[in-house]
CSV table of C-alpha atoms in Angstrom, one decimal:
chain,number,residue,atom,x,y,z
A,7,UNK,CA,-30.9,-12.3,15.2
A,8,UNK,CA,-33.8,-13.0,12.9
A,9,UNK,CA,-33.7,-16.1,10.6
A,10,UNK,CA,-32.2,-14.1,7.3
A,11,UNK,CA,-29.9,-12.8,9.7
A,12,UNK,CA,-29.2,-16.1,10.7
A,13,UNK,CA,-29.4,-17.6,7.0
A,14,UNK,CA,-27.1,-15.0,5.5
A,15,UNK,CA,-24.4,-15.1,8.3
A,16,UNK,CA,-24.3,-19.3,7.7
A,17,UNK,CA,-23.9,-18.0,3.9
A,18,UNK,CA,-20.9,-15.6,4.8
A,19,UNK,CA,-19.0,-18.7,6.8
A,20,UNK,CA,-19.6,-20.6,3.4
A,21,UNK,CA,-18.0,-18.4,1.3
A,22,UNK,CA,-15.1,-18.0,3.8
A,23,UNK,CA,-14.3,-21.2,3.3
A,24,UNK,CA,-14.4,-20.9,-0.5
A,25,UNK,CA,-12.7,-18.5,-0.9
A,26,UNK,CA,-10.2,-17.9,2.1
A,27,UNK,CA,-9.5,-21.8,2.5
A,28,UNK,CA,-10.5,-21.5,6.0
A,29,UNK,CA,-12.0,-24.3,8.8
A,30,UNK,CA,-15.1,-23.3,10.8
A,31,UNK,CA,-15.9,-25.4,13.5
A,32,UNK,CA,-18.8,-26.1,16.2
A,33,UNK,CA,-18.5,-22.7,17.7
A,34,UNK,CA,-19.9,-21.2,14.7
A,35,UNK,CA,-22.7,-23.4,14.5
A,36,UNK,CA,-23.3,-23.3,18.3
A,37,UNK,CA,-23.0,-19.6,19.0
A,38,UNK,CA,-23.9,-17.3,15.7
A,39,UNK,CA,-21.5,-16.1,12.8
A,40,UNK,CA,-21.7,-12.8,14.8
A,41,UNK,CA,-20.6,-14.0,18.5
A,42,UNK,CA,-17.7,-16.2,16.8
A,43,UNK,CA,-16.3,-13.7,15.3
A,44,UNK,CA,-16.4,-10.9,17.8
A,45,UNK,CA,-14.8,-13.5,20.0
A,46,UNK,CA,-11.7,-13.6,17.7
A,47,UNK,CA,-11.8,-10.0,16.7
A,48,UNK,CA,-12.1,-11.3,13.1
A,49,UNK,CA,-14.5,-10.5,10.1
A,50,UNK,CA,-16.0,-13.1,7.6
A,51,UNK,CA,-16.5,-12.2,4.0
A,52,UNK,CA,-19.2,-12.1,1.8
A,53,UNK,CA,-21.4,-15.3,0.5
A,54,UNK,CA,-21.1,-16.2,-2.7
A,55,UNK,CA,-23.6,-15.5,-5.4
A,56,UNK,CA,-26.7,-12.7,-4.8
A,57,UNK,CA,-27.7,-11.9,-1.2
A,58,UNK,CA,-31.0,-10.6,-0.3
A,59,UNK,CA,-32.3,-6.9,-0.1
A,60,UNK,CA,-32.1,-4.9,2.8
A,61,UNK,CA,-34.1,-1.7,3.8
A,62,UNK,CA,-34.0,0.4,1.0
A,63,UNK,CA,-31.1,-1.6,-0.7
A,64,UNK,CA,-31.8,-4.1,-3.3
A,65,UNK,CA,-30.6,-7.5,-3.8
A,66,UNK,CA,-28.1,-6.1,-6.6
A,67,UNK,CA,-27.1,-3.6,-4.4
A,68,UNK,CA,-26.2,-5.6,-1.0
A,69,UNK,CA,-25.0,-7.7,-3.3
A,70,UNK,CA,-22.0,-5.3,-4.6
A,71,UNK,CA,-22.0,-4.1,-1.1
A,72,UNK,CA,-20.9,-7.7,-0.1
A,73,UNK,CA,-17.9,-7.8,-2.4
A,74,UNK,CA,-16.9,-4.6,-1.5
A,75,UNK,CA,-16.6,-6.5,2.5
A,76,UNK,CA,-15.3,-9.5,0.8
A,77,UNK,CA,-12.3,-7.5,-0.9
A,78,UNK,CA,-11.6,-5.6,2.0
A,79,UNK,CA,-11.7,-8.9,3.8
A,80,UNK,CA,-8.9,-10.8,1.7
A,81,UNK,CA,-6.7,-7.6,1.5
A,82,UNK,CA,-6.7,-7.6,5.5
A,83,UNK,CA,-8.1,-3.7,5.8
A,84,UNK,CA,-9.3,-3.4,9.2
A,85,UNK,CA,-13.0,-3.0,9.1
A,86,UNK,CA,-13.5,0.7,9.6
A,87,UNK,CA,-12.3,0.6,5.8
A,88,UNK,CA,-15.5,-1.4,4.8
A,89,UNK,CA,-17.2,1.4,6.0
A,90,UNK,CA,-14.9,4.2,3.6
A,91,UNK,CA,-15.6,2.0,1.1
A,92,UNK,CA,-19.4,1.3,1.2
A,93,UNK,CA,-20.3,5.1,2.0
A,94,UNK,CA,-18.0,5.8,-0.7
A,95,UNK,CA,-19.6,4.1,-3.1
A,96,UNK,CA,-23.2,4.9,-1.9
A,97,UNK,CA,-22.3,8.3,-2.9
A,98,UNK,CA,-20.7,7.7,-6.4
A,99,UNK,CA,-23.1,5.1,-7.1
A,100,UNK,CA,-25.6,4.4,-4.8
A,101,UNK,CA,-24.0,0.6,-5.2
A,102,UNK,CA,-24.7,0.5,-8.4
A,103,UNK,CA,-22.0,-0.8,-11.4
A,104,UNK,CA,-22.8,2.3,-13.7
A,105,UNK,CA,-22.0,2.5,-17.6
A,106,UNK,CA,-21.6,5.6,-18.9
A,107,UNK,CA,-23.3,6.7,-21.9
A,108,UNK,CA,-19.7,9.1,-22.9
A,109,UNK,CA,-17.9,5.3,-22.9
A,110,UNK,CA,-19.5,3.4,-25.5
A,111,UNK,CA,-17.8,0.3,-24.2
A,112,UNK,CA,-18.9,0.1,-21.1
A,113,UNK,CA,-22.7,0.1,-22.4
A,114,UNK,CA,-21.9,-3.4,-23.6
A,115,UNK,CA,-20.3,-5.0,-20.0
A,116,UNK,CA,-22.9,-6.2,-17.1
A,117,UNK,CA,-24.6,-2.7,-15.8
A,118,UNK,CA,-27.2,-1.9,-13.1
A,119,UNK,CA,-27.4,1.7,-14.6
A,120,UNK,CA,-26.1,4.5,-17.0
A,121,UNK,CA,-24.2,7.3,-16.3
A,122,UNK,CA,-22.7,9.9,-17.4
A,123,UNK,CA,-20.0,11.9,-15.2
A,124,UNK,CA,-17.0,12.7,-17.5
A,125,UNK,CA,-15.2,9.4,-18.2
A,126,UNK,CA,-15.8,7.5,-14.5
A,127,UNK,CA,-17.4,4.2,-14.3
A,128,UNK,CA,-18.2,1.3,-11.8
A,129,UNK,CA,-19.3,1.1,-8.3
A,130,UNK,CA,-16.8,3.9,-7.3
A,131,UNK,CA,-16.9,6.0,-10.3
A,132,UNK,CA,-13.7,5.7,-11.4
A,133,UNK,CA,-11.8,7.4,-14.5
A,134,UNK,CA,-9.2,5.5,-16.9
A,135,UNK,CA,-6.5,6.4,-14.7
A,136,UNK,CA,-8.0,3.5,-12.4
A,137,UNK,CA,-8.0,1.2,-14.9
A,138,UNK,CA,-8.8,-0.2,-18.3
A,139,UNK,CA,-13.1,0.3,-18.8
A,140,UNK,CA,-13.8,-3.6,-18.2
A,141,UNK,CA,-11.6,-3.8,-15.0
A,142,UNK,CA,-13.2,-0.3,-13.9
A,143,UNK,CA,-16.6,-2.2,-14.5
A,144,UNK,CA,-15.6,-5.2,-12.4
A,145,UNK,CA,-17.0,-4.7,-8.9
A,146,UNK,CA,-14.6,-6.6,-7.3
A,147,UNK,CA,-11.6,-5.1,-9.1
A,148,UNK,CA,-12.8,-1.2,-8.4
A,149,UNK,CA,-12.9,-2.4,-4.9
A,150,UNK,CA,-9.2,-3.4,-4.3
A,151,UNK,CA,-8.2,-0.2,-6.1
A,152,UNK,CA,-10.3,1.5,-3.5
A,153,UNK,CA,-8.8,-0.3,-0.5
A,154,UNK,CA,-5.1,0.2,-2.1
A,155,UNK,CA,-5.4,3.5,-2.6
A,156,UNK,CA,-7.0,4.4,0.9
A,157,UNK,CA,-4.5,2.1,2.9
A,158,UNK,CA,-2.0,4.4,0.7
A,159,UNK,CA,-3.1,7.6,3.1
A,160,UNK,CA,-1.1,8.0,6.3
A,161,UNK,CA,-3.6,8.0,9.3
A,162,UNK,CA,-7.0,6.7,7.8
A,163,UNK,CA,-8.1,4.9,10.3
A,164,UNK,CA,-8.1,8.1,12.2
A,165,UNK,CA,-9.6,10.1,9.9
A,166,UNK,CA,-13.3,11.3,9.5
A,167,UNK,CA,-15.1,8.9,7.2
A,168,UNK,CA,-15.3,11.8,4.4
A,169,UNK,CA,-11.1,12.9,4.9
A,170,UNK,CA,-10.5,9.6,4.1
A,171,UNK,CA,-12.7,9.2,1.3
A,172,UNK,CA,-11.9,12.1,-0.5
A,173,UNK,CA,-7.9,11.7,-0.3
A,174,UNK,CA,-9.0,8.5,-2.2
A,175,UNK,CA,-11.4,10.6,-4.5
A,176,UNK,CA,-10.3,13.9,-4.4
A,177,UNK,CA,-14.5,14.9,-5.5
A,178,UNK,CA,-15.5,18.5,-5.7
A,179,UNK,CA,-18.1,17.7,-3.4
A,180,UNK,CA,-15.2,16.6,-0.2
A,181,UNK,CA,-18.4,16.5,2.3
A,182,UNK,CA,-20.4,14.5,0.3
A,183,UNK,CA,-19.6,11.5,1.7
A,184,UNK,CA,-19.7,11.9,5.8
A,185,UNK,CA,-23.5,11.7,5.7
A,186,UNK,CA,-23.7,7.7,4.5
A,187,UNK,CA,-21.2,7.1,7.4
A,188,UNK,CA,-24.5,5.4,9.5
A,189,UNK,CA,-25.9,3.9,6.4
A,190,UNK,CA,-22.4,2.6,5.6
A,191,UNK,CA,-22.1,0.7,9.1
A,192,UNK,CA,-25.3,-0.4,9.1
A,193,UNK,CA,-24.6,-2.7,6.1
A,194,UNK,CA,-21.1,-3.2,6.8
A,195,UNK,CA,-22.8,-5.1,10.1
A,196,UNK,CA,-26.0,-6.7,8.0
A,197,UNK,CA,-23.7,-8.5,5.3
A,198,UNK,CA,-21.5,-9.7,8.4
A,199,UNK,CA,-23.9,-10.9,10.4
A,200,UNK,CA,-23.1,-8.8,12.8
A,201,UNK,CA,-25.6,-6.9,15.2
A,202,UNK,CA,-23.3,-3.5,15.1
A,203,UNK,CA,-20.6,-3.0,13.5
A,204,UNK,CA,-18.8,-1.6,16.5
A,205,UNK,CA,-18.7,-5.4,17.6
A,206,UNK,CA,-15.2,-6.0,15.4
A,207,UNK,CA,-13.8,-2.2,15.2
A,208,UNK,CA,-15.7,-0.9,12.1
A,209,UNK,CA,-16.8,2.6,13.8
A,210,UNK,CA,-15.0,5.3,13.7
A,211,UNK,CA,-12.7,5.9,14.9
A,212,UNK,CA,-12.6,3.1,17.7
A,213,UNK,CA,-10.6,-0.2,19.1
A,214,UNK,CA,-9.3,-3.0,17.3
A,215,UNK,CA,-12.2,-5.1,18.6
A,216,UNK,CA,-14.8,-2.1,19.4
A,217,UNK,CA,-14.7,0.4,22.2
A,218,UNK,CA,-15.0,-2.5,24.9
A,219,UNK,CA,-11.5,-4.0,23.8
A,220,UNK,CA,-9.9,-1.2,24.8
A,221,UNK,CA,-10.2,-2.2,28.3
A,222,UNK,CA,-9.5,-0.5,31.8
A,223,UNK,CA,-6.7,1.4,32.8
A,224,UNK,CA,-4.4,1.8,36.4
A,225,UNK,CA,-6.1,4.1,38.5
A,226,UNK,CA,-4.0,6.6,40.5
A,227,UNK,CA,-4.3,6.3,44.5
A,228,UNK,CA,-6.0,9.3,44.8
A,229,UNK,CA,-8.5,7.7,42.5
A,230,UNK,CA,-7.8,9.5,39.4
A,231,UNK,CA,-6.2,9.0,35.8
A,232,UNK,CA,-5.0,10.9,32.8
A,233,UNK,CA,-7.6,11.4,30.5
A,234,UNK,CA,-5.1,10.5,27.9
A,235,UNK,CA,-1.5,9.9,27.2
A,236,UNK,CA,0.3,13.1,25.6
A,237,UNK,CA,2.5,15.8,26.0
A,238,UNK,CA,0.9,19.8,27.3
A,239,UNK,CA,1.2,21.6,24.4
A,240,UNK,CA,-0.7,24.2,25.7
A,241,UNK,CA,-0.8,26.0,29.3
A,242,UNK,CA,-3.6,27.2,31.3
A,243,UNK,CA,-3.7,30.8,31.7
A,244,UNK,CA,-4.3,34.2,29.4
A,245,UNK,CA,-4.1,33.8,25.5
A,246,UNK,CA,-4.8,35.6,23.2
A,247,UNK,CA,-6.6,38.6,25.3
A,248,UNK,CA,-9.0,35.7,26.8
A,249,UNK,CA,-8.8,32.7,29.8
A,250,UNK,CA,-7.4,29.3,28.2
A,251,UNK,CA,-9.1,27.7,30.8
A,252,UNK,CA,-7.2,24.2,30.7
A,253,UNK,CA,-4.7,22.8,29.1
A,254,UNK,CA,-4.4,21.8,25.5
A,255,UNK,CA,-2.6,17.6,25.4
A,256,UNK,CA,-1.5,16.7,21.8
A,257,UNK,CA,1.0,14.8,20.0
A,258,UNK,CA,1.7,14.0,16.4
A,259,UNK,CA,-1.0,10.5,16.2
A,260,UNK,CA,-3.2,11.6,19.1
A,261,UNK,CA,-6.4,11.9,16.5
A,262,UNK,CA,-8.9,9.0,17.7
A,263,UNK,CA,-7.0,8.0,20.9
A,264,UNK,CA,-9.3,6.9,23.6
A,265,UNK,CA,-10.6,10.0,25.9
A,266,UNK,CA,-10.4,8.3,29.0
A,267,UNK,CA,-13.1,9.6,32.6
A,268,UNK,CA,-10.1,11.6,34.9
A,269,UNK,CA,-12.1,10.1,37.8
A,270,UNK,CA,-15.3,8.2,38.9
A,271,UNK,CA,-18.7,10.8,38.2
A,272,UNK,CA,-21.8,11.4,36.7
A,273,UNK,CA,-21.8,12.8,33.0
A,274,UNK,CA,-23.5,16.2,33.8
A,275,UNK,CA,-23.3,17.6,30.3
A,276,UNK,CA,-22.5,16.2,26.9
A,277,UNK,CA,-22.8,18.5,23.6
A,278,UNK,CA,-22.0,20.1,20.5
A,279,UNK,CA,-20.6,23.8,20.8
A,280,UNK,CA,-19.1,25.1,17.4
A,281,UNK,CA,-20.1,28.5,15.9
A,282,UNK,CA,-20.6,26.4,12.4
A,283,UNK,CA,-23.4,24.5,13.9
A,284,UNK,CA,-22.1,21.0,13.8
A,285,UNK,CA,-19.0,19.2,15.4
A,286,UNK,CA,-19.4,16.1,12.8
A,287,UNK,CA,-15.7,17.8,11.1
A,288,UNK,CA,-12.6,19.3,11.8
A,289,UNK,CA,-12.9,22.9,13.2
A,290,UNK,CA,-10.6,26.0,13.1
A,291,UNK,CA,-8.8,28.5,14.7
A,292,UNK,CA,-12.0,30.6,13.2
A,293,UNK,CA,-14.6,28.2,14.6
A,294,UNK,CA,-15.8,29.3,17.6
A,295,UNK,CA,-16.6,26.9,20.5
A,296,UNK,CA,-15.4,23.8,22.3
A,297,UNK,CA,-16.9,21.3,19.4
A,298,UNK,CA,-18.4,17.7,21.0
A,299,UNK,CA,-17.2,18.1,24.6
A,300,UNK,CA,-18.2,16.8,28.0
A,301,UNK,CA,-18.6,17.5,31.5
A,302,UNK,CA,-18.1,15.1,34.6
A,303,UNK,CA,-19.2,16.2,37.9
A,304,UNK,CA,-17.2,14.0,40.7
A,305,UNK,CA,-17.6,14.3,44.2
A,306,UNK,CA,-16.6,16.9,46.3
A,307,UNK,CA,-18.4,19.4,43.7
A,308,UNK,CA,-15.5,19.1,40.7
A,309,UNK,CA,-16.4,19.0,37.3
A,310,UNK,CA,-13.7,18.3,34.6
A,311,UNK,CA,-14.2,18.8,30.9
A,312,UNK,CA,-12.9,17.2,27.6
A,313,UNK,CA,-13.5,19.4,24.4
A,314,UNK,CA,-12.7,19.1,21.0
A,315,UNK,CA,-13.8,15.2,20.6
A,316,UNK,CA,-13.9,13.7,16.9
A,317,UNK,CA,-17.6,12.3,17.1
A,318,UNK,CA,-20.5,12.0,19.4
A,319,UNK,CA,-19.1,11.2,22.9
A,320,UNK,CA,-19.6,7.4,23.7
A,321,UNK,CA,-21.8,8.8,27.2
A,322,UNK,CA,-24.3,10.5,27.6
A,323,UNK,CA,-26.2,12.9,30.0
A,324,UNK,CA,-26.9,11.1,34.0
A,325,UNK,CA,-24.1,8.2,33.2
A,326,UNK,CA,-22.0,7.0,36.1
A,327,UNK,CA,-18.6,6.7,34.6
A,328,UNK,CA,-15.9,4.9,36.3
A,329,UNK,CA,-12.1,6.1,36.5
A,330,UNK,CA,-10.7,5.3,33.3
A,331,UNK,CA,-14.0,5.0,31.2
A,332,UNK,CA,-13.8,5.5,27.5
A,333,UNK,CA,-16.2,8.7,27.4
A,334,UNK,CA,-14.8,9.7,23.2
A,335,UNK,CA,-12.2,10.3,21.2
A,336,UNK,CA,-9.9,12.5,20.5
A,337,UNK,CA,-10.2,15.2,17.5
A,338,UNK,CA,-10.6,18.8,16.1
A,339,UNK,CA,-14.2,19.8,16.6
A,340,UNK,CA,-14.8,23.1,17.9
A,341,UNK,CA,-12.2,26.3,18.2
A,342,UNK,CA,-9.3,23.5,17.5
A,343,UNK,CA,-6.1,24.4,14.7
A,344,UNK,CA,-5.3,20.4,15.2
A,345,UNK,CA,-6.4,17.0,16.7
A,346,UNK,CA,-5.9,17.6,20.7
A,347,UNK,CA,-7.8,17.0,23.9
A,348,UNK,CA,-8.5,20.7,25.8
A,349,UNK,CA,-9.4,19.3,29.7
A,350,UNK,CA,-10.6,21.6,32.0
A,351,UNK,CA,-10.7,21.0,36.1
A,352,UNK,CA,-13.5,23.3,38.1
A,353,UNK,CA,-13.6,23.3,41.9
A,354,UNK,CA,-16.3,24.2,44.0
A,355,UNK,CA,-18.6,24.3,40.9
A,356,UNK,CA,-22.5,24.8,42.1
A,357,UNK,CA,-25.3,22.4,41.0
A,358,UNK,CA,-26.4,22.5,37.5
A,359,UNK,CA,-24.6,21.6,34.2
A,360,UNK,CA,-23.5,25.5,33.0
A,361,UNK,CA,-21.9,26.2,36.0
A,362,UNK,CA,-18.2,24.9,35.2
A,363,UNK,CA,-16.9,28.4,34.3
A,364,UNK,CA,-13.3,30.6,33.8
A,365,UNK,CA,-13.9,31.8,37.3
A,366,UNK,CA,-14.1,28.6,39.5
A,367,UNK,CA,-11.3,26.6,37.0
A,368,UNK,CA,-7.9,25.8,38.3
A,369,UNK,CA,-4.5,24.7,36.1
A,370,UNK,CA,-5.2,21.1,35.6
A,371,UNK,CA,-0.9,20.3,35.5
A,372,UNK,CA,-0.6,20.5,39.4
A,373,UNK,CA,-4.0,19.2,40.5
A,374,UNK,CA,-3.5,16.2,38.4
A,375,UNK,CA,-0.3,16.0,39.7
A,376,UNK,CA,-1.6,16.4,43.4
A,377,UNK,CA,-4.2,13.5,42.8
A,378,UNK,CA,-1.3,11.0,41.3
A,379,UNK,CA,-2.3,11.4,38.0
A,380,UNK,CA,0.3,14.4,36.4
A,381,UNK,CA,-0.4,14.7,32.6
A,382,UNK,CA,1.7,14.8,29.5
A,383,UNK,CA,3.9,11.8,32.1
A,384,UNK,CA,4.2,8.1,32.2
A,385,UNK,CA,2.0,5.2,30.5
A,386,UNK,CA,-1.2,3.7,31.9
C-alpha cells in the first residue's frame, strides 16, 4: 500500500468514528485499514472533508465518490451497491454535482458544473420526483435516494451492474452504465483502502466477504461434486431438431450462485461464445452460443463444461482446480431464456481443447449419480 493509500485509509477509520460512533483499536493501526476490515468482512466509510485525486478523478470528484461509500455505508447496503452507485453516477455525471441551466435555482446552490438534461440535477441526475432542487443538489442526500431505491429491486445483488442501475434509472440509454463497472470498483476499493474490492464482496456478483469466503465444499467419494445446487429443468437429449448436450440446472434465485469444479482438473478452455459478440449481458433464446463457459479436463480423458456464466469465469486457461473450486457464476450469457447453469460431461474426449463435442457426451443425471454426486439432490 503506498503512503496516500495508507494516509487516506487512517482518514477513512477517522471519520468512522465520527460519524458511526465506532472504537478502532490496535489492529487497525498494526495491520492496515484494508487487512482489518477484510478480517471482519466490514467496510469503513469515507473521511471527512476533501480527499485527494485519483487517476483521472479529481479531488472534487473522489470526493463525491467518497460520500456516495459513506451513505451506502450508514444505510448498511452491502458493498456491491457502492459499485451501482459510483458507475451510476459516473455516467449521469461523471461525479460531478451538476446545475442545470433549465432550473434557475439550482445555478445559485454549490456546483461542480452545468447541465442541462430536462429538469435532472445532482450527482445522479435526478428529476423533481426525487426531490425538492436543493435536496437533489445535496450529494449526500441524492445518494440515499439512490441506495433506497435500488435496495427497493428484488434480486440486485444478483443483477448485472447496468439491470440494476437502470431499474433505479429507467435511462434511454439501459447499457450505458455496464462499461464503468471496472472504473466503479476500482474507486469503490481506493476510497476504502482497500487493495480490490473483491476483498469485502463488492464485485459482482460474488460472496459476502469475496469469492474466497465462500469456502470449500463435501467432496463425493468418488471424488466429485455438483457443480451447483438446483433442480434439472432441462434433460439431455434432442430439442428442438438439435443435441441438448447436458442438462440445463435452475431454480427461481440461482442467478450469481457459486459454479462450483464437478472434480479435480486442469481448465482446458475458458471463453466467450455468443452470436452477439459479447457475454458481458443477458442472452436469448435468439442468441446463439454457450455465452462465458468453461471446460475441465480431469483424468481419465473427461472433460465437463459449465455454460452460460454471468461474467468472466474466476479461472483461467492451464489452472489446476480442485473439487469444489469456485470457477464462476451462474447467469444468462449465451443461447440462455433465463439465469441457469448448462453442464456438459464428455468421455473419452482426445487431447486439445475443441474436442468436447455432441458425439463423445453422455447424460450428466446418471454419471453424476454413478460418481456420488447426483444433481438437482441434497445440500453440500
Amino acid at each position: 500500500m503506498t503512503r496516500g493509500r495508507v494516509s487516506l485509509a487512517v482518514a477513512i477509520v477517522a471519520a468512522v468514528l465520527l460519524l458511526c460512533g465506532s472504537v478502532v483499536g490496535v489492529p487497525v493501526a498494526m495491520f492496515g485499514a484494508w487487512q482489518a476490515e477484510a478480517a471482519s468482512c466490514q467496510v469503513g466509510s469515507d473521511p471527512d472533508g476533501e480527499v485527494p485525486g485519483v487517476g483521472e478523478w479529481s479531488s472534487t470528484q473522489v470526493t463525491h465518490a467518497a460520500t456516495i461509500v459513506s451513505v451506502g455505508r450508514q444505510r448498511q447496503v452491502p458493498p456491491r451497491g457502492f459499485v451501482i452507485a459510483l458507475a451510476t453516477a459516473m455516467q449521469e455525471s461523471t461525479l460531478k454535482n451538476l446545475a442545470n441551466s433549465s432550473v434557475p435555482e439550482s445555478l445559485s446552490l454549490p456546483h461542480d458544473g452545468v447541465g442541462q438534461d430536462h429538469d435532472s440535477v445532482g450527482l445522479f441526475q435526478q428529476r423533481p420526483s426525487w426531490g425538492s432542487v436543493r435536496e437533489r443538489m445535496t450529494p449526500s442526500y441524492a445518494a440515499a435516494k439512490f441506495y433506497e431505491s435500488l435496495v427497493r429491486v428484488d434480486g440486485w445483488e444478483r443483477m448485472r451492474l447496468t439491470a440494476a442501475a437502470q431499474a433505479v434509472q429507467r435511462s434511454a440509454y439501459p447499457e450505458a452504465y455496464q462499461k464503468w463497472e471496472e472504473a466503479a470498483e476500482q474507486l469503490a476499493a481506493h476510497v476504502l483502502g482497500l487493495p480490490d474490492i473483491d476483498v469485502i464482496g463488492g464485485g459482482a456478483p460474488t460472496a459476502p466477504c469475496g469469492v474466497g469466503d465462500l469456502g470449500p465444499v463435501p467432496v463425493g467419494p468418488g471424488g466429485w461434486v455438483q457443480p451447483v445446487r438446483a433442480l434439472v429443468t432441462s434433460n439431455y437429449g434432442p430439442r428442438g431438431g438439435r443435441m441438448h448436450a447436458g442438462v440445463d440446472l435452475a431454480r427461481s434465485d440461482v442467478r450469481g450462485d457459486p459454479i462450483r469444479a464437478a472434480s479435480v482438473g486442469l481448465v482446458e478452455q475458458v471463453k466467450c461464445d455468443s452470436s452477439t459478440g459479447t457475454c458481458d449481458r443477458d442472452g436469448s433464446p435468439q442468441v446463439g452460443g454457450c455465452g462465458w463457459y468453461v471446460d475441465i479436463r480431469h483424468p481419465g480423458n473427461i472433460v465437463t463444461r459449465y455454460c452460460h456464466m454471468i461474467q468472466r469465469p474466476e479461472v483461467r486457461i492451464g489452472d489446476q482446480v480442485a473439487a469444489g473450486a469456485v470457477i464462476g457464476f451462474v447467469g444468462s450469457s449465451g443461447n440462455s431464456s433465463g439465469p441457469h447453469l448448462h453442464f456438459e460431461v464428455h468421455l473419452n474426449v482426445p487431447p486439445g481443447p475443441y474436442n468436447a463435442t455432441s458425439a463423445n457426451s453422455v447424460d450428466p443425471v446418471p454419471w453424476m449419480r454413478a460418481q456420488g454426486a447426483p444433481l438437482g439432490q441434497g445440500r453440500w
